[in-house]
Short mmCIF file of C-alpha atoms in Angstrom, two decimals:
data_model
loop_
_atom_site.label_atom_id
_atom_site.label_comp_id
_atom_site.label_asym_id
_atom_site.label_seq_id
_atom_site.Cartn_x
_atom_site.Cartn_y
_atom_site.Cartn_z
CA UNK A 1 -19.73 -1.95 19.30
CA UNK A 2 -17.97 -1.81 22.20
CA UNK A 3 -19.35 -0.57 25.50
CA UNK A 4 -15.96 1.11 26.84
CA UNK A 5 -12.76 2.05 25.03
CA UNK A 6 -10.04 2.30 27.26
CA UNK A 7 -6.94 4.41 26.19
CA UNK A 8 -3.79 3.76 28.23
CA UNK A 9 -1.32 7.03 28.74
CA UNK A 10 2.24 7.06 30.83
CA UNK A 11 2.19 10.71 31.35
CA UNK A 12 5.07 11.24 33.34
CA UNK A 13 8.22 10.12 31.01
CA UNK A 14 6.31 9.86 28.24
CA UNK A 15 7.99 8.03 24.91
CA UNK A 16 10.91 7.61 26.38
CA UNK A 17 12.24 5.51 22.72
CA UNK A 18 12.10 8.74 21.08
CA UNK A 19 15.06 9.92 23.34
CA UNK A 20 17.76 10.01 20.63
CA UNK A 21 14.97 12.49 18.34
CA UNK A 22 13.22 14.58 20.60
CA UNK A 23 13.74 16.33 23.96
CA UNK A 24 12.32 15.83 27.15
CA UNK A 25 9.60 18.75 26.66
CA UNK A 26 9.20 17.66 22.65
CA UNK A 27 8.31 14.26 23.90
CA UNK A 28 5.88 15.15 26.36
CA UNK A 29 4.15 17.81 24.08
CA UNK A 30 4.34 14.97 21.38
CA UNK A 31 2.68 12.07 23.45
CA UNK A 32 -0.61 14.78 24.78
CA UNK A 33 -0.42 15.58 21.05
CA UNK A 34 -0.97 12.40 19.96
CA UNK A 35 -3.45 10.97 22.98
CA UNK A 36 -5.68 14.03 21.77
CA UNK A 37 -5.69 12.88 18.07
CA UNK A 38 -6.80 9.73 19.38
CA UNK A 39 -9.39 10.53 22.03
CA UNK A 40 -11.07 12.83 19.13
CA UNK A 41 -10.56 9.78 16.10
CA UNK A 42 -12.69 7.68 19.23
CA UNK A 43 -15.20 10.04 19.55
CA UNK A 44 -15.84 10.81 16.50
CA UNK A 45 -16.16 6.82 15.63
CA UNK A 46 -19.48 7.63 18.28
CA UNK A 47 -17.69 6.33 20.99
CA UNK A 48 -16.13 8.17 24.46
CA UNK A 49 -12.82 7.87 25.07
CA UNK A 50 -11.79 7.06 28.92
CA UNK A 51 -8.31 7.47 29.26
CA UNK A 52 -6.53 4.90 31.67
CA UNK A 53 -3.33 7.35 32.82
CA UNK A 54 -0.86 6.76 35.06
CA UNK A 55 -1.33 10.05 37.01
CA UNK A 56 -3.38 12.91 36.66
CA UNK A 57 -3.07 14.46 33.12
CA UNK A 58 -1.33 17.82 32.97
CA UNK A 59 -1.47 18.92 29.12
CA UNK A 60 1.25 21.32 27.68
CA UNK A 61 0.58 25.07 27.33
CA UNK A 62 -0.74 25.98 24.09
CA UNK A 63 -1.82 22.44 22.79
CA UNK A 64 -4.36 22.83 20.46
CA UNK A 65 -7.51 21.66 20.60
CA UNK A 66 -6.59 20.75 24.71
CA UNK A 67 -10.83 20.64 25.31
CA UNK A 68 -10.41 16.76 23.42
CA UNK A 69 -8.60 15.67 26.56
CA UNK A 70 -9.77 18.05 29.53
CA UNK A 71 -13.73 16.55 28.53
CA UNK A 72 -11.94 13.10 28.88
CA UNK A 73 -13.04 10.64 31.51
CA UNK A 74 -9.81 9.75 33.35
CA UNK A 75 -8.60 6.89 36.01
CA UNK A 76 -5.82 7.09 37.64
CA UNK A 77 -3.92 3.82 38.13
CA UNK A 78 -0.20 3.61 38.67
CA UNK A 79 0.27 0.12 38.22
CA UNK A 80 2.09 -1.42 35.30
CA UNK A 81 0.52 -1.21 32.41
CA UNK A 82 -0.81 -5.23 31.89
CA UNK A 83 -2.01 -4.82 35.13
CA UNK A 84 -4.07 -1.66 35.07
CA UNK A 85 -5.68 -2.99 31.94
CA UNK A 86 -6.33 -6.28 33.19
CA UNK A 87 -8.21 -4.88 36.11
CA UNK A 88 -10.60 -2.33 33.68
CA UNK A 89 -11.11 -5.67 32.16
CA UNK A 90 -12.04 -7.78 35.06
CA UNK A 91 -14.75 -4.94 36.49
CA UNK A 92 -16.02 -4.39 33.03
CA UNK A 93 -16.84 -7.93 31.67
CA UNK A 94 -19.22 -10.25 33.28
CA UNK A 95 -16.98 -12.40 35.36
CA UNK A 96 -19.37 -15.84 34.12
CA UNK A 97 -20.60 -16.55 30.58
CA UNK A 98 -19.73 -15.50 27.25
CA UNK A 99 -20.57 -12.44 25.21
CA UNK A 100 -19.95 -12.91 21.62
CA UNK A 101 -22.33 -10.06 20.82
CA UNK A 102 -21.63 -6.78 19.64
CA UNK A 103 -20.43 -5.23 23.24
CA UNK A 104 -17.21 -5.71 25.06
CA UNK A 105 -14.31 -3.70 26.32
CA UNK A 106 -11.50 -1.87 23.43
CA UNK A 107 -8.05 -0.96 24.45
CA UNK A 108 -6.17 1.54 22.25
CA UNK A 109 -2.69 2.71 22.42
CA UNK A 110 -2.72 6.90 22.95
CA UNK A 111 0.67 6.86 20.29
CA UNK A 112 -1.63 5.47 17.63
CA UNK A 113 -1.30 9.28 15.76
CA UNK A 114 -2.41 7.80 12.07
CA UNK A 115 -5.82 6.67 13.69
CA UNK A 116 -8.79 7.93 11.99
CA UNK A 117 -12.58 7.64 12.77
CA UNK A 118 -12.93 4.65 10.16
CA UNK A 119 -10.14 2.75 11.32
CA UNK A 120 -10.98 2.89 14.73
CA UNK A 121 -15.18 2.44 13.75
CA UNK A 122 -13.87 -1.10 11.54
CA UNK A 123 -12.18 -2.54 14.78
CA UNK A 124 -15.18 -1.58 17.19
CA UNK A 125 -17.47 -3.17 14.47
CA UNK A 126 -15.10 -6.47 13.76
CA UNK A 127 -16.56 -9.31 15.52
CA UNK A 128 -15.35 -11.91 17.57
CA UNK A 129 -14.62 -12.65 21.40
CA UNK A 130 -11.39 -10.83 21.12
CA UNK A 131 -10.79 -8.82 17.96
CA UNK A 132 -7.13 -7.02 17.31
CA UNK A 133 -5.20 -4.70 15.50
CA UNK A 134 -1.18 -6.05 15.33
CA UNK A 135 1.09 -3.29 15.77
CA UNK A 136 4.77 -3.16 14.32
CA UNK A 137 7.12 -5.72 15.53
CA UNK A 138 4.91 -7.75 17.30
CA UNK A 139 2.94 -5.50 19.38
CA UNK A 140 -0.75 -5.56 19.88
CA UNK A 141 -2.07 -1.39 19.09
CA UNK A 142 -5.51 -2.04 19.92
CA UNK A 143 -7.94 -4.48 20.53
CA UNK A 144 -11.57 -5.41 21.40
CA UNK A 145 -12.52 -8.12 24.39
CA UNK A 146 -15.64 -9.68 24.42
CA UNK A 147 -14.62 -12.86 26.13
CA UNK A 148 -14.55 -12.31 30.21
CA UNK A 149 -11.41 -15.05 30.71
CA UNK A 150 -8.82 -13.21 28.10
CA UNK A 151 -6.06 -10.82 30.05
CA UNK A 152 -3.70 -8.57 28.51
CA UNK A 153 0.15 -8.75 28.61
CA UNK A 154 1.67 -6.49 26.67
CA UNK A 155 5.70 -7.79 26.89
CA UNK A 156 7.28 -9.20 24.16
CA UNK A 157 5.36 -10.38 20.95
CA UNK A 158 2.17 -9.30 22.67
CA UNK A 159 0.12 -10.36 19.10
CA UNK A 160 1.56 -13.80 19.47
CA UNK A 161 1.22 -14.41 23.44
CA UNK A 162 -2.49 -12.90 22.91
CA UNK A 163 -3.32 -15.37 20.27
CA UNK A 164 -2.29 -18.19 22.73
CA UNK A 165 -4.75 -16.61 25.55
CA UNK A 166 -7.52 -16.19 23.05
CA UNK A 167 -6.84 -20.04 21.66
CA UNK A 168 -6.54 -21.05 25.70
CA UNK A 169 -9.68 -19.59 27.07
CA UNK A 170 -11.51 -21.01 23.12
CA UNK A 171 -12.00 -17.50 22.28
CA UNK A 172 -12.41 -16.60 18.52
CA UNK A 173 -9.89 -14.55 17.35
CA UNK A 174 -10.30 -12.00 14.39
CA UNK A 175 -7.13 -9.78 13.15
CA UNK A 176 -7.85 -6.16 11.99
CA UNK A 177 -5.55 -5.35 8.75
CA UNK A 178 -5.01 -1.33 9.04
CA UNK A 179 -1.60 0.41 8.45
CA UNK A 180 -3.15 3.20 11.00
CA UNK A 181 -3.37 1.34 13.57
CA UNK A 182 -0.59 -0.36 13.53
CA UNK A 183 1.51 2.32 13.22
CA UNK A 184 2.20 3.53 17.00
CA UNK A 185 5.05 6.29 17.48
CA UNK A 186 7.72 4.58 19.67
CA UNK A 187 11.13 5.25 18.06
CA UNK A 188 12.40 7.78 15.45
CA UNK A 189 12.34 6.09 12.31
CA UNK A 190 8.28 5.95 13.03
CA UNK A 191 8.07 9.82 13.31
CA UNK A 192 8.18 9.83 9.42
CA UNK A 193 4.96 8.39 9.79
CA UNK A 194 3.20 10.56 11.60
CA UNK A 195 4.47 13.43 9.66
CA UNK A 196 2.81 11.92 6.83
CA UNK A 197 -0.35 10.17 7.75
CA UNK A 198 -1.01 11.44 10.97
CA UNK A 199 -3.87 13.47 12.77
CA UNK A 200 -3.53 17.39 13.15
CA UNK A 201 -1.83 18.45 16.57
CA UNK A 202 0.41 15.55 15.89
CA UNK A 203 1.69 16.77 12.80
CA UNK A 204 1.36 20.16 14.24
CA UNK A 205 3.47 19.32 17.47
CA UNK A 206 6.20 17.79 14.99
CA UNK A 207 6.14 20.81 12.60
CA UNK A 208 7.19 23.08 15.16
CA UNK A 209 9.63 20.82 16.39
CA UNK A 210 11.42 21.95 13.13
CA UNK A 211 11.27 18.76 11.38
CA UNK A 212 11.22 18.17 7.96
CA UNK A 213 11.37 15.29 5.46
CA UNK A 214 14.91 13.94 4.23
CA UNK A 215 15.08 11.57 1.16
CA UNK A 216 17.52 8.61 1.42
CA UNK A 217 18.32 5.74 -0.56
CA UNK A 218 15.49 3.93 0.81
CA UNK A 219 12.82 5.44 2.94
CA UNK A 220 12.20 9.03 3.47
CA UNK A 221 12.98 9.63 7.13
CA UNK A 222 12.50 12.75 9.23
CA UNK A 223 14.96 14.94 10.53
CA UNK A 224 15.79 18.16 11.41
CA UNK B 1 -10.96 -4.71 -11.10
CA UNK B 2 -7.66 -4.02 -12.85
CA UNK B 3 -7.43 -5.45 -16.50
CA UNK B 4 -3.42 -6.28 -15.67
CA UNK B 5 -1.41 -6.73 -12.30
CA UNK B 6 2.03 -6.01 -12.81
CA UNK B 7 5.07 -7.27 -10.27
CA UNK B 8 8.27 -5.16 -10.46
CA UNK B 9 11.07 -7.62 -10.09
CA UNK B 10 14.87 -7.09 -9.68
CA UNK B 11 16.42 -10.23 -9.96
CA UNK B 12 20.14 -9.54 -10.41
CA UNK B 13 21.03 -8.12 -6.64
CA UNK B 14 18.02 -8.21 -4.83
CA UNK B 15 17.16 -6.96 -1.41
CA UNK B 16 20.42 -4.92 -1.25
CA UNK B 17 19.49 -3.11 1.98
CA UNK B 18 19.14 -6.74 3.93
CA UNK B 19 22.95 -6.75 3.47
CA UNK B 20 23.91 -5.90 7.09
CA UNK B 21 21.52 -9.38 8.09
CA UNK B 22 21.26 -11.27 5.00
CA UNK B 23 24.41 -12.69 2.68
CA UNK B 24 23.55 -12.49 -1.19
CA UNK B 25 22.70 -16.06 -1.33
CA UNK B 26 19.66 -15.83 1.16
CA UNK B 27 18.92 -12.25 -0.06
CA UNK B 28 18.25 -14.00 -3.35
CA UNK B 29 16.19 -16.63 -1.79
CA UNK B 30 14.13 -14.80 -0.27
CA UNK B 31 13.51 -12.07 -3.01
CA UNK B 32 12.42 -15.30 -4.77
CA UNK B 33 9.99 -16.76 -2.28
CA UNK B 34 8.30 -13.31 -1.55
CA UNK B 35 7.94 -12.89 -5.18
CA UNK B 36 6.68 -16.26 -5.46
CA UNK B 37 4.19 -15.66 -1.77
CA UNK B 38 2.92 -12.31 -3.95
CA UNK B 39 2.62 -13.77 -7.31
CA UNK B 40 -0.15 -16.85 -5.30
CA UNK B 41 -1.89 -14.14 -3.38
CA UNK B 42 -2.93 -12.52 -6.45
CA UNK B 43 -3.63 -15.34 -8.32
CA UNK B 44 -5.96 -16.39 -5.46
CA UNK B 45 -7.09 -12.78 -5.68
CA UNK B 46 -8.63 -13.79 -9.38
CA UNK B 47 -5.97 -11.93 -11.12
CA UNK B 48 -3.10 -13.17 -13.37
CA UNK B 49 0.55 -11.75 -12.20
CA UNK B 50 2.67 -10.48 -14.99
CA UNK B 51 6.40 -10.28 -13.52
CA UNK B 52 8.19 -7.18 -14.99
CA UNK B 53 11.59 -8.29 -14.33
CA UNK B 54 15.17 -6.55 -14.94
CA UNK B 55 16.26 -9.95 -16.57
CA UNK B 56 15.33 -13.26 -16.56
CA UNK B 57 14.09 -15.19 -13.47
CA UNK B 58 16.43 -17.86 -12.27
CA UNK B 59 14.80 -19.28 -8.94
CA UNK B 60 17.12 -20.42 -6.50
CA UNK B 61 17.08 -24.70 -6.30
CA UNK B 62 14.37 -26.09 -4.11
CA UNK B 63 12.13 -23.45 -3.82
CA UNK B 64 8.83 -24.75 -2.07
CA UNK B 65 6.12 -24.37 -5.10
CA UNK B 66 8.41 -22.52 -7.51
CA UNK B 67 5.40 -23.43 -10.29
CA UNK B 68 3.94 -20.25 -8.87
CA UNK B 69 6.90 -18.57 -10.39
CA UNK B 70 7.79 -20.98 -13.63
CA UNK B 71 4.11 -20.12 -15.02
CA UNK B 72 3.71 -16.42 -14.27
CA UNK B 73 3.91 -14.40 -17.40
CA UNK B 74 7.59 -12.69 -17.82
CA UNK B 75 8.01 -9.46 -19.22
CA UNK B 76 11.84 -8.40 -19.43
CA UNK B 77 12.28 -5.05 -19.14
CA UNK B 78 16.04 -3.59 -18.01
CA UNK B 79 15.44 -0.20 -17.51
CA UNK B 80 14.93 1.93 -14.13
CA UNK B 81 11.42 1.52 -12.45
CA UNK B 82 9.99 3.71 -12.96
CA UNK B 83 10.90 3.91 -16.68
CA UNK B 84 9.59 0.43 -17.05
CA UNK B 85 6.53 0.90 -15.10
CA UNK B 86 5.61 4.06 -17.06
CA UNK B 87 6.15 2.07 -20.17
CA UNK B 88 3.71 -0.76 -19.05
CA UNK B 89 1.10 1.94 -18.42
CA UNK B 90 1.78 3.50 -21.79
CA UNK B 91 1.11 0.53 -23.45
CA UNK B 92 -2.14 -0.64 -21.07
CA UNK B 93 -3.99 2.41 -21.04
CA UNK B 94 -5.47 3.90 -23.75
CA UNK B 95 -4.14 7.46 -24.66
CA UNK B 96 -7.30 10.10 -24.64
CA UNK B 97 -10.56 9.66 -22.58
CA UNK B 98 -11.02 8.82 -18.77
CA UNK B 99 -11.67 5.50 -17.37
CA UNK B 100 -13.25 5.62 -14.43
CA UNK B 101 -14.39 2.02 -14.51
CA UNK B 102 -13.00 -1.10 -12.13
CA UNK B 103 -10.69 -1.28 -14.85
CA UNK B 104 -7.40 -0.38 -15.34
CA UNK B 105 -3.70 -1.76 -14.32
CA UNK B 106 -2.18 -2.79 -10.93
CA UNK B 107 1.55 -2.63 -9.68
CA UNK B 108 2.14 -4.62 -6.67
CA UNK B 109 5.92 -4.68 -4.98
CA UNK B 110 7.41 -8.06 -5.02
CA UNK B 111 8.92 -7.75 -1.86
CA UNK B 112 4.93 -7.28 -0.28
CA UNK B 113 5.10 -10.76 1.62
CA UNK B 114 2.64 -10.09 4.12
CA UNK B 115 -0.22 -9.85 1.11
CA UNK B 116 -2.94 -11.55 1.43
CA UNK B 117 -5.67 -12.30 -1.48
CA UNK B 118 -8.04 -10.33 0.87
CA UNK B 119 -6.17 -7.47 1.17
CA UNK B 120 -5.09 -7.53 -2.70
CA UNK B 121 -8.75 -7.84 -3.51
CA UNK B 122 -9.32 -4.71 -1.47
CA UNK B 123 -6.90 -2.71 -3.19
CA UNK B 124 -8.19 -3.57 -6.20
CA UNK B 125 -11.82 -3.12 -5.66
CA UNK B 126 -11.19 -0.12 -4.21
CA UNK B 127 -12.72 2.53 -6.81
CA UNK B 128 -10.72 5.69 -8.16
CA UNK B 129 -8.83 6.83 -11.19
CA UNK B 130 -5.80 6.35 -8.48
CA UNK B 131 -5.65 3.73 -5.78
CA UNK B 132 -3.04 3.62 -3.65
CA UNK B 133 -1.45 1.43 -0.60
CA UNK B 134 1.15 3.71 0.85
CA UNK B 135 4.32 1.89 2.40
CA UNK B 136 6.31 3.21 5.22
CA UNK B 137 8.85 5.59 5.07
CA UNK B 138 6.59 7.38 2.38
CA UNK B 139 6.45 4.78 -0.26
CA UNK B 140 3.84 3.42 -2.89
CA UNK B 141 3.55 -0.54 -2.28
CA UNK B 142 0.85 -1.01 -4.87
CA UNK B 143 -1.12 1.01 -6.70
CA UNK B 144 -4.37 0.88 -9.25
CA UNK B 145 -4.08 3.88 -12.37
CA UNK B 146 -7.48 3.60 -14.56
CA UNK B 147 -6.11 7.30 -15.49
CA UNK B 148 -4.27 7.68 -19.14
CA UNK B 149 -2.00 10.45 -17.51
CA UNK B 150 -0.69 9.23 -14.41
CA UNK B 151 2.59 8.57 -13.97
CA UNK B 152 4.89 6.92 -11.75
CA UNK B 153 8.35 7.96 -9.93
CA UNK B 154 9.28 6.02 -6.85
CA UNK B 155 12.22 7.69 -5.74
CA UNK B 156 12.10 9.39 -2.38
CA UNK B 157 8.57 10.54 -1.07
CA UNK B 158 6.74 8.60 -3.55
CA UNK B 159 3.41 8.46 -1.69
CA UNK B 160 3.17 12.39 -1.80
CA UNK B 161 4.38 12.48 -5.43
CA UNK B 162 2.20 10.38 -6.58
CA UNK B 163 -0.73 12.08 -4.94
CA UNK B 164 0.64 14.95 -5.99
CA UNK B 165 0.77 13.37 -9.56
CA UNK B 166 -2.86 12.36 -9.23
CA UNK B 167 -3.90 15.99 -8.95
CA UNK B 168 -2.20 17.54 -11.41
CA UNK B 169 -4.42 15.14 -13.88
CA UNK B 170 -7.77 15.66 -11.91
CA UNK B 171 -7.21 12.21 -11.10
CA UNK B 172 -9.20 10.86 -8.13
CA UNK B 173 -7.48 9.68 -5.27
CA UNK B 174 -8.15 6.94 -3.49
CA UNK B 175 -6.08 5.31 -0.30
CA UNK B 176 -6.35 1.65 1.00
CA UNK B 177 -5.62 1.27 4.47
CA UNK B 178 -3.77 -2.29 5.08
CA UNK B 179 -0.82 -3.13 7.11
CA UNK B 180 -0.30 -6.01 5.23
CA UNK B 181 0.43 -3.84 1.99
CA UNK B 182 2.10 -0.81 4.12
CA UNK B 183 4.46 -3.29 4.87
CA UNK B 184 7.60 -4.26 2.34
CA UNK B 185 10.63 -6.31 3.48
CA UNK B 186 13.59 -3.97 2.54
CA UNK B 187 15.40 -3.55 5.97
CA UNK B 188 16.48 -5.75 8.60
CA UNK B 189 13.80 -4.46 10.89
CA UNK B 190 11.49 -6.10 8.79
CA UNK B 191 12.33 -9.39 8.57
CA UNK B 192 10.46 -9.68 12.21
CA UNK B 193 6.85 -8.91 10.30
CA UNK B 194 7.86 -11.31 7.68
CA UNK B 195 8.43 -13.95 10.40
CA UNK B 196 5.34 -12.93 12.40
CA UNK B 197 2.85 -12.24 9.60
CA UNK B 198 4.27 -13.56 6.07
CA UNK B 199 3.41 -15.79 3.42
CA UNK B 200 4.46 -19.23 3.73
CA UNK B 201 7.29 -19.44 1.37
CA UNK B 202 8.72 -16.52 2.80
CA UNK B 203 8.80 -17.42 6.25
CA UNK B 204 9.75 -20.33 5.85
CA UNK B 205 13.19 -19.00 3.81
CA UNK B 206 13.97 -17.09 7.11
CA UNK B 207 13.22 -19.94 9.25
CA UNK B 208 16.00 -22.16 7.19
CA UNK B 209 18.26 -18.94 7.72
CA UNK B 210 18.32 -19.92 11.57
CA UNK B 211 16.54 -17.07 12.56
CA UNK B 212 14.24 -16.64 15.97
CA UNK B 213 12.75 -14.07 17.78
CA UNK B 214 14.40 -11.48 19.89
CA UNK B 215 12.39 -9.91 22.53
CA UNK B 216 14.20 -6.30 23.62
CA UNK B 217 12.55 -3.39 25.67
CA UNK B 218 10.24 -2.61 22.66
CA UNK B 219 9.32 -3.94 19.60
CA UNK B 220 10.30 -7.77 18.83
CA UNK B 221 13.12 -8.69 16.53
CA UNK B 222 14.83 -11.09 14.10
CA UNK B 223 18.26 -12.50 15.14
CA UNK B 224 20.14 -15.37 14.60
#
């Protein structure tokens, strides 16, 4: 299990993709929504959630269940997101030798609204010197470090570019298969998803948006 | 473990919704070499795939290891389907009494080319009178009925009909949580997980399209 799980959160224009569905406010409620789904999946997979934000947190009015984030352990860093990462990484792993044991450092994405205790408690319990969880279209949605030489960069095809920092530092490398967690809420076609699979205030948060589910020839979408 | 795996095929205009990346003649092509990429993975599952196909399978010339295709079982079935599906599952399952066994039949999507025989053997190990891989957008990928009753309809929300199905015959419910199996290649958007994560045959028909990756602001994509 890992020692620390570290949940990145851009507070201040939060989910900015989900511009063309969702207003300003509706994206902000959205994103606390979602990072408190996740902090409470976390916790109850027996771990405690720090969340790595980008300023201090400043939840909406009236989001339910707001005690899951105000209990949170929060550092503030307002560098880029790689960066502020790569430096939780650097304090918390042993800067010499190799831990393949049990402990290490996990990183998971606050939009990951599907997560659920045993999703999260099968990556913490994969093992492996770095152990991850691909996200749609090449992103990496959460991960677990064991191996004090790997650094994150998040850019581009993130799952591939990790692979090659894993295979360049001779770390093992084990892939997590779950739909939940790699299933993060960036643009609107992925709010179906949360609408269907995801955890309560996130659901909640879209439901009063006034959403509802629209069939199409294909997949059911949400709209409103 | 299921007594029958079952692989919905439509052969005569497949992969219609590719259209805006794909012209019919690589549509086909790949429709063929996913089907083939699913029809190995559950053969190397332990299972034998029957194809259930609209019409008679005509692989496109110089598919890589077409054998996987020449000796599946082919069961010809025009019909919508659902309407043929249901039919299969008439025929499978007996008529009266429960079975709550490892027994039962499996329908796995052809166009599921990220499946993997570990993820397939999950699904169907995975206990329950109804298992079920949801897809995105609210679909059923593949699915596991041991119960005489159950029914299928994949238009629109399938994933809550079905579940909703499930109930109405006191059938247990169960849900397999796999990315690889969430995942079917129906619009351009995911030809990139194809690329990133598919089976070989299948990848390897979009690399002789000319395709590459396209890194944008947020998630990776497939262009030519």
């Amino acid at each position: 299990m890992p020692k620390r799980v570290v949940v990145p959160f851009a507070g201040e224009e939060p989910k900015s993709r989900l511009e063309p569905a969702l207003r300003d406010e509706e994206r902000r409620r959205l994103a606390y929504a979602m990072l408190a789904d996740v902090c409470e999946a976390i916790r109850a997979a027996g771990h405690e959630p720090g969340v790595l934000a980008t300023g201090a947190l400043s939840p909406p009015a009236g989001l339910m269940g707001v005690r899951a984030l105000t209990e949170a352990v929060v550092t503030v860093d307002d560098r880029p997101l790689s960066v502020a990462v790569n430096a939780v990484l650097e304090r918390a792993l042993p800067s010499t030798g190799v831990n393949t044991g049990h402990e290490g450092v996990a990183i998971v994405m606050a939009d990951l609204a599907l997560a659920t205790p045993d999703a999260l408690a099968d990556l913490f319990g994969t093992p492996g010197e770095v152990a991850v969880a691909p996200g749609r279209g090449g992103g990496t949605n959460a991960l677990v470090v064991r191996e004090p030489a790997f650094r994150v960069d998040y850019h581009g095809a993130s799952y591939l570019d990790h692979r090659q920092v894993a295979a360049d530092c001779e770390a093992s490398w084990s892939v997590v298969d779950s739909f939940r967690l790699a299933t993060d809420i960036d643009e609107p076609a992925d709010l179906v998803e949360c609408w269907l699979h995801g955890g309560e205030r996130s659901r909640a948060a879209l439901e009063s948006f006034g959403f509802g589910l629209e069939t199409t020839d294909g997949r059911v979408r949400l709209e409103r």
